[in-house]
mmCIF file of C-alpha atoms (C1' of nucleotides) in Angstrom:
data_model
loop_
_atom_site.group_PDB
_atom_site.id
_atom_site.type_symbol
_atom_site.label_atom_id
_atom_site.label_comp_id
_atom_site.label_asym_id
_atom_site.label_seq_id
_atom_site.Cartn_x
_atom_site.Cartn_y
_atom_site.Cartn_z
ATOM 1 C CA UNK A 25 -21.844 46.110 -36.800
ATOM 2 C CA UNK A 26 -22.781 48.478 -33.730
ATOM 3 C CA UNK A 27 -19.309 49.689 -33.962
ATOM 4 C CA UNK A 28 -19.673 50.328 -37.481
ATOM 5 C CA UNK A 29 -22.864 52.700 -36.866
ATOM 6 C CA UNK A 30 -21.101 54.176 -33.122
ATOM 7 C CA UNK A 31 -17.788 55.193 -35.043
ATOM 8 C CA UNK A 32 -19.714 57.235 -37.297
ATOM 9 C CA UNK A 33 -19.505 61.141 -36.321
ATOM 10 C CA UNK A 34 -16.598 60.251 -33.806
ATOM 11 C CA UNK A 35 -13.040 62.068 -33.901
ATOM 12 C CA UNK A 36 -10.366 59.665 -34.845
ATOM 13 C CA UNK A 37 -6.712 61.054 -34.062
ATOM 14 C CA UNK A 38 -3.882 59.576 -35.555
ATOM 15 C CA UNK A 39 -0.042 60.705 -34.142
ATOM 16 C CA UNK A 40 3.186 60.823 -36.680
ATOM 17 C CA UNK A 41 5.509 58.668 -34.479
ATOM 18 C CA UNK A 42 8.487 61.454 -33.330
ATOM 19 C CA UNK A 43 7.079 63.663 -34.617
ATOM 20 C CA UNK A 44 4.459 64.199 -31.945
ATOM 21 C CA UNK A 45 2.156 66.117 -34.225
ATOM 22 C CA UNK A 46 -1.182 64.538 -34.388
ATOM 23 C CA UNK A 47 -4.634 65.071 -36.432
ATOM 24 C CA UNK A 48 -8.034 64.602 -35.773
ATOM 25 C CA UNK A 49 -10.315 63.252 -38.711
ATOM 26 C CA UNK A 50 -14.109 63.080 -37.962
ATOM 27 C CA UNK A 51 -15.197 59.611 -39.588
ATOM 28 C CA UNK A 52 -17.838 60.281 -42.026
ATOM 29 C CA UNK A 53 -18.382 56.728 -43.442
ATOM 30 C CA UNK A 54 -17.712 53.389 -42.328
ATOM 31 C CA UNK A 55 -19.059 49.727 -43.642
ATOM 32 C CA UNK A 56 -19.428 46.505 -41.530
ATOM 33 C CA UNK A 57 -17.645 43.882 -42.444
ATOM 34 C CA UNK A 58 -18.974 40.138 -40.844
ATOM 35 C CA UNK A 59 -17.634 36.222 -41.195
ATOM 36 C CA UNK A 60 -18.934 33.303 -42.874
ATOM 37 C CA UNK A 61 -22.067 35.005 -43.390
ATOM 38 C CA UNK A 62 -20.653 37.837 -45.524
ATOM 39 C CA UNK A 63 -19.556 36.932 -48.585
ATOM 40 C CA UNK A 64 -17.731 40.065 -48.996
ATOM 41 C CA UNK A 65 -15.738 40.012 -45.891
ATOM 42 C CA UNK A 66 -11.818 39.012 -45.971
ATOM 43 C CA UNK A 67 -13.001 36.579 -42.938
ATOM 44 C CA UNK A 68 -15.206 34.992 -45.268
ATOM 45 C CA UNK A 69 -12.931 33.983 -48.713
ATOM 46 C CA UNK A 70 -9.257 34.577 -47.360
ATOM 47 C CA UNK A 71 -9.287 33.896 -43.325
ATOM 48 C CA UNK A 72 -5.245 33.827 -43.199
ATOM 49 C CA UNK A 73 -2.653 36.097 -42.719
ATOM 50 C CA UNK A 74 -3.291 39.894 -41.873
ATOM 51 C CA UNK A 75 -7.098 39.143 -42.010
ATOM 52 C CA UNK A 76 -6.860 36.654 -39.404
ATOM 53 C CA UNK A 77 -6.391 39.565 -36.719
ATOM 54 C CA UNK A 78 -10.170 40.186 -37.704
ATOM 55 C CA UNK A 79 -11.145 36.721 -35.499
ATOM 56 C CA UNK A 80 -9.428 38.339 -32.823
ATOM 57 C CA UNK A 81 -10.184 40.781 -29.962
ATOM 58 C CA UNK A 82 -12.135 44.157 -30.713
ATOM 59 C CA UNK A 83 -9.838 47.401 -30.530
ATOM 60 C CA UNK A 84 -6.935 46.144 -32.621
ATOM 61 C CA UNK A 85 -6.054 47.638 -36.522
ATOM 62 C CA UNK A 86 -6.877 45.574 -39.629
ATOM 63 C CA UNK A 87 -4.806 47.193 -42.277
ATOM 64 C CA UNK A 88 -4.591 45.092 -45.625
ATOM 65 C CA UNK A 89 -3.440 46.272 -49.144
ATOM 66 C CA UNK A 90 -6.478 46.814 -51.609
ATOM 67 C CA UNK A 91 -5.180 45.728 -54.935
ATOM 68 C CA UNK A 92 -1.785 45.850 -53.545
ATOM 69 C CA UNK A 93 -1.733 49.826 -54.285
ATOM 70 C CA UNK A 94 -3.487 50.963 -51.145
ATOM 71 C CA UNK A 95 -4.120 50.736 -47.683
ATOM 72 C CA UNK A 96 -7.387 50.324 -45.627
ATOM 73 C CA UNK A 97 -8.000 50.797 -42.313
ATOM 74 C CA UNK A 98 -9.747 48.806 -40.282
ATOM 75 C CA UNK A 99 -10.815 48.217 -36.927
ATOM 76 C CA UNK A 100 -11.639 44.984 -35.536
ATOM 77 C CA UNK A 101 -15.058 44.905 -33.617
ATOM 78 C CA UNK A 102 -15.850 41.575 -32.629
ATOM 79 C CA UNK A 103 -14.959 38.858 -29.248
ATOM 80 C CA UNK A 104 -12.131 36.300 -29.936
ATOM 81 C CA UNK A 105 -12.948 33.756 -32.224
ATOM 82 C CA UNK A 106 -16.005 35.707 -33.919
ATOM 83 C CA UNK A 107 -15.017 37.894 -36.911
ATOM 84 C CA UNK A 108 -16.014 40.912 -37.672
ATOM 85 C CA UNK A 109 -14.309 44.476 -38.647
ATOM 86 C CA UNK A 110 -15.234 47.822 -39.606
ATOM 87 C CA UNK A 111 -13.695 49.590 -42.788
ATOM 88 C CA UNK A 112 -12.738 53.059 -42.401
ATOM 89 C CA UNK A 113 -13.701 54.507 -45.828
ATOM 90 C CA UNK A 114 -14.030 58.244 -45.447
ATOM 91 C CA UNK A 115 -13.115 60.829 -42.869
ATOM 92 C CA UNK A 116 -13.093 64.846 -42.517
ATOM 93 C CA UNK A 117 -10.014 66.230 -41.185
ATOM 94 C CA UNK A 118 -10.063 69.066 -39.551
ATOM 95 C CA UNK A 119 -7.593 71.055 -41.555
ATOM 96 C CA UNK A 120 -9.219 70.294 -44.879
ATOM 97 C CA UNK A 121 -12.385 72.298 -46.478
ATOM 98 C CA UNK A 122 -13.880 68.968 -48.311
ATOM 99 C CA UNK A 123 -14.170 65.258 -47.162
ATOM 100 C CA UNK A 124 -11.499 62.877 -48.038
ATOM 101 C CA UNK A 125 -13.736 60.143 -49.367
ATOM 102 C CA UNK A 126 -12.752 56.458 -49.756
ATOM 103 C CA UNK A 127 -10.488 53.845 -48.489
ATOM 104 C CA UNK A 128 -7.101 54.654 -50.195
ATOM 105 C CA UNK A 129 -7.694 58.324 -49.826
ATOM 106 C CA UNK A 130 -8.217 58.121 -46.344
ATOM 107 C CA UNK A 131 -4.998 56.070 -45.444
ATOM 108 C CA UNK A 132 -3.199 57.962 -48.338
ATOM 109 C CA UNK A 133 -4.074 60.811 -46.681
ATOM 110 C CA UNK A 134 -3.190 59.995 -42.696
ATOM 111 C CA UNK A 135 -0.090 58.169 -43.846
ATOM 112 C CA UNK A 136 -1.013 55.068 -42.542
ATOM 113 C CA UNK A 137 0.440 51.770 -44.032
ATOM 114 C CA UNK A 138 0.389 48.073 -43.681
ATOM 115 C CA UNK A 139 3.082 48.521 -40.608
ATOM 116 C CA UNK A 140 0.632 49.934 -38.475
ATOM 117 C CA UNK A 141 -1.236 46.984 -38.749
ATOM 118 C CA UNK A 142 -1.833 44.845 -35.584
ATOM 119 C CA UNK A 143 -1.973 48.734 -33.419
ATOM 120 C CA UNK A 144 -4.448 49.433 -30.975
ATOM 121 C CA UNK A 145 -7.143 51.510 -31.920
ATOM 122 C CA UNK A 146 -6.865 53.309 -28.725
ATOM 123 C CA UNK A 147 -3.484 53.814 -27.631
ATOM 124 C CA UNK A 148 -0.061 55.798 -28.594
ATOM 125 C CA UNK A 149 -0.811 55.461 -32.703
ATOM 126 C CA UNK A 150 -4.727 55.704 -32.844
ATOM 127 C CA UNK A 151 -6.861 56.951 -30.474
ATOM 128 C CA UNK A 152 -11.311 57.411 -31.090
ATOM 129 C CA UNK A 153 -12.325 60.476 -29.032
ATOM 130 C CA UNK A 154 -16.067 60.731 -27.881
ATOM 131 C CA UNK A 155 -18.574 61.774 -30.144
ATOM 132 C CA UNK A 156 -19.125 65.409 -29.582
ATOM 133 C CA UNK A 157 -21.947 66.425 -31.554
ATOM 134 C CA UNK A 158 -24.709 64.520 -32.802
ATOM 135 C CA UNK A 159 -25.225 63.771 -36.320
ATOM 136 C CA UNK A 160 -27.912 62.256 -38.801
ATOM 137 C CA UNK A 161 -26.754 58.913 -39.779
ATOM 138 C CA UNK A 162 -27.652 57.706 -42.988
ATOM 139 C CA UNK A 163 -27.765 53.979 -43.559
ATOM 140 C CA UNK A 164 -26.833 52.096 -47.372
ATOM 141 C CA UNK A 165 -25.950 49.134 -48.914
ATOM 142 C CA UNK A 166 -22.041 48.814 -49.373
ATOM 143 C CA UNK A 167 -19.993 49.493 -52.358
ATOM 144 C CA UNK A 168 -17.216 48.964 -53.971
ATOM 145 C CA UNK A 169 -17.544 45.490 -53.305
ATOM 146 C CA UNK A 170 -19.009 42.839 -55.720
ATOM 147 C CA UNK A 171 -20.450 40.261 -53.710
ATOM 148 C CA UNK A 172 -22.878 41.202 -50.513
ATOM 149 C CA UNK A 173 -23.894 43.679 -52.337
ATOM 150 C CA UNK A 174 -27.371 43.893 -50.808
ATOM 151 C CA UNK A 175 -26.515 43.795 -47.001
ATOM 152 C CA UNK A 176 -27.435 47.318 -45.815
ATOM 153 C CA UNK A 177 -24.082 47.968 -43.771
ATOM 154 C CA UNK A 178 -22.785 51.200 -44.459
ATOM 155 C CA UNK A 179 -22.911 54.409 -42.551
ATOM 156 C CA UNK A 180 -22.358 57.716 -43.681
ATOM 157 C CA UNK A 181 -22.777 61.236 -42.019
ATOM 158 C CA UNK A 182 -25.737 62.448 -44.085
ATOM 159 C CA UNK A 183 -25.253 66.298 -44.549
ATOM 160 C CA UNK A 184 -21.745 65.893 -45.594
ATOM 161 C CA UNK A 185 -22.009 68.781 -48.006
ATOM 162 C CA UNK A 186 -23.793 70.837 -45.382
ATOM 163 C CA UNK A 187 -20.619 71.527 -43.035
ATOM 164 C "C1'" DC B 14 5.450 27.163 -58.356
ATOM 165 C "C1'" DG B 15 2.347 29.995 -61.343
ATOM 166 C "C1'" DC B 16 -1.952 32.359 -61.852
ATOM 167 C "C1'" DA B 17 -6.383 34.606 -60.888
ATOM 168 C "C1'" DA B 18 -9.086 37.755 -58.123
ATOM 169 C "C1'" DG B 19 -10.291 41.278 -54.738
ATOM 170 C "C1'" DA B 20 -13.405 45.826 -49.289
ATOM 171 C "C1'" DT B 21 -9.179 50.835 -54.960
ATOM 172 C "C1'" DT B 22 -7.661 54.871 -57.333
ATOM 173 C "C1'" DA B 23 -5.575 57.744 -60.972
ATOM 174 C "C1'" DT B 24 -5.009 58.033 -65.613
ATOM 175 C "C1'" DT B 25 -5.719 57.016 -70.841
ATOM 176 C "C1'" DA C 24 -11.124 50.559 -69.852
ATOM 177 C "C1'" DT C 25 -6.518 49.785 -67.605
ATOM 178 C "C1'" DA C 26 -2.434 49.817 -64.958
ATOM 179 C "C1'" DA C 27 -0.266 49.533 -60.469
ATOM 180 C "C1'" DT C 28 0.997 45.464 -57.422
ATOM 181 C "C1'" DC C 29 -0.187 42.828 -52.118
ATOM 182 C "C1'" DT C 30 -2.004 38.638 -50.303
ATOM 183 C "C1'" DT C 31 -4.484 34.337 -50.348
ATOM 184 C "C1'" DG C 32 -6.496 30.275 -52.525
ATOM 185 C "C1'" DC C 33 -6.189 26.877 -55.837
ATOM 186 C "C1'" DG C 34 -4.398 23.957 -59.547
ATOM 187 C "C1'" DA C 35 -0.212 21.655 -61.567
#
DNA sequence: CGCAAGATTATT
DNA sequence: ATAATCTTGCGA
């Protein structure tokens, strides 16, 4: 949940295997996702498979299929054992004039899929630069979701429309 | 084994 | 409002 609020207004850089281009996509919302006491969380209704990575150690890539159509990207933010991940669900990249807002659009849009799940977050795929300038963080209730509704865990950049 | 539902998005 | 379609949980 700290990580959720601390990746907020950081640079996330994401390098094209080969390729060795990369691009750097200031996060501009995030939501915290918990365990058994989050109803919304993957942890809490469906703790198998790719969402069992989220009960392990912080720093590693939860990406799961939403709907089956897209990817989301998460990273995993709590000790082994204790789960607990933060959804990626908007970023800025520096190329592009507007925000690319939401999950799908955000993967869609860095060309991640389900095979980079299980990646570092920091290391030769991903990699979260320091935050470099300081920004007001505005803090909401999550959506998109239809249970947990009311837990106030999601961050957003709040003068988006002012950069 | 078959079916429903979910942290979504683009289209009718 | 609906389709597209991945993954898990649950019932038969």
């Amino acid at each position: 949940m700290e990580l959720a609020e601390d990746l907020v207004g950081r640079f996330l850089v994401v390098r094209e295997p080969g390729t060795g281009i990369s691009e750097r996509a200031l996060i501009v919302e995030t939501e915290a996702y918990g365990g058994s006491n989050d109803p919304a969380s993957h942890a809490a209704f469906k703790p198998k498979g790719r969402a069992a990575i989220m009960f392990s150690h912080p720093g590693l890539v939860y990406v799961y299929a939403a709907y089956g159509m897209y990817p989301c990207l998460n990273i995993v933010a709590e000790d082994d054992g204790v789960p607990g991940a933060v959804l990626i669900r908007g970023v800025w990249p520096e190329a592009a004039p507007k925000p690319v807002l939401g999950p799908g659009r955000t993967t869609r849009h860095l060309g991640i899929t389900l095979t980079d799940h299980g990646q570092w977050a920091d290391g030769p795929r991903f990699c979260v630069s320091a935050r470099r300038e300081s920004h007001s963080i505005e803090r909401t209730t999550r959506v998109g979701i239809r249970r947990g509704v009311d837990l106030p865990w999601r961050f957003v950049v709040a003068d988006l429309s002012s950069r």
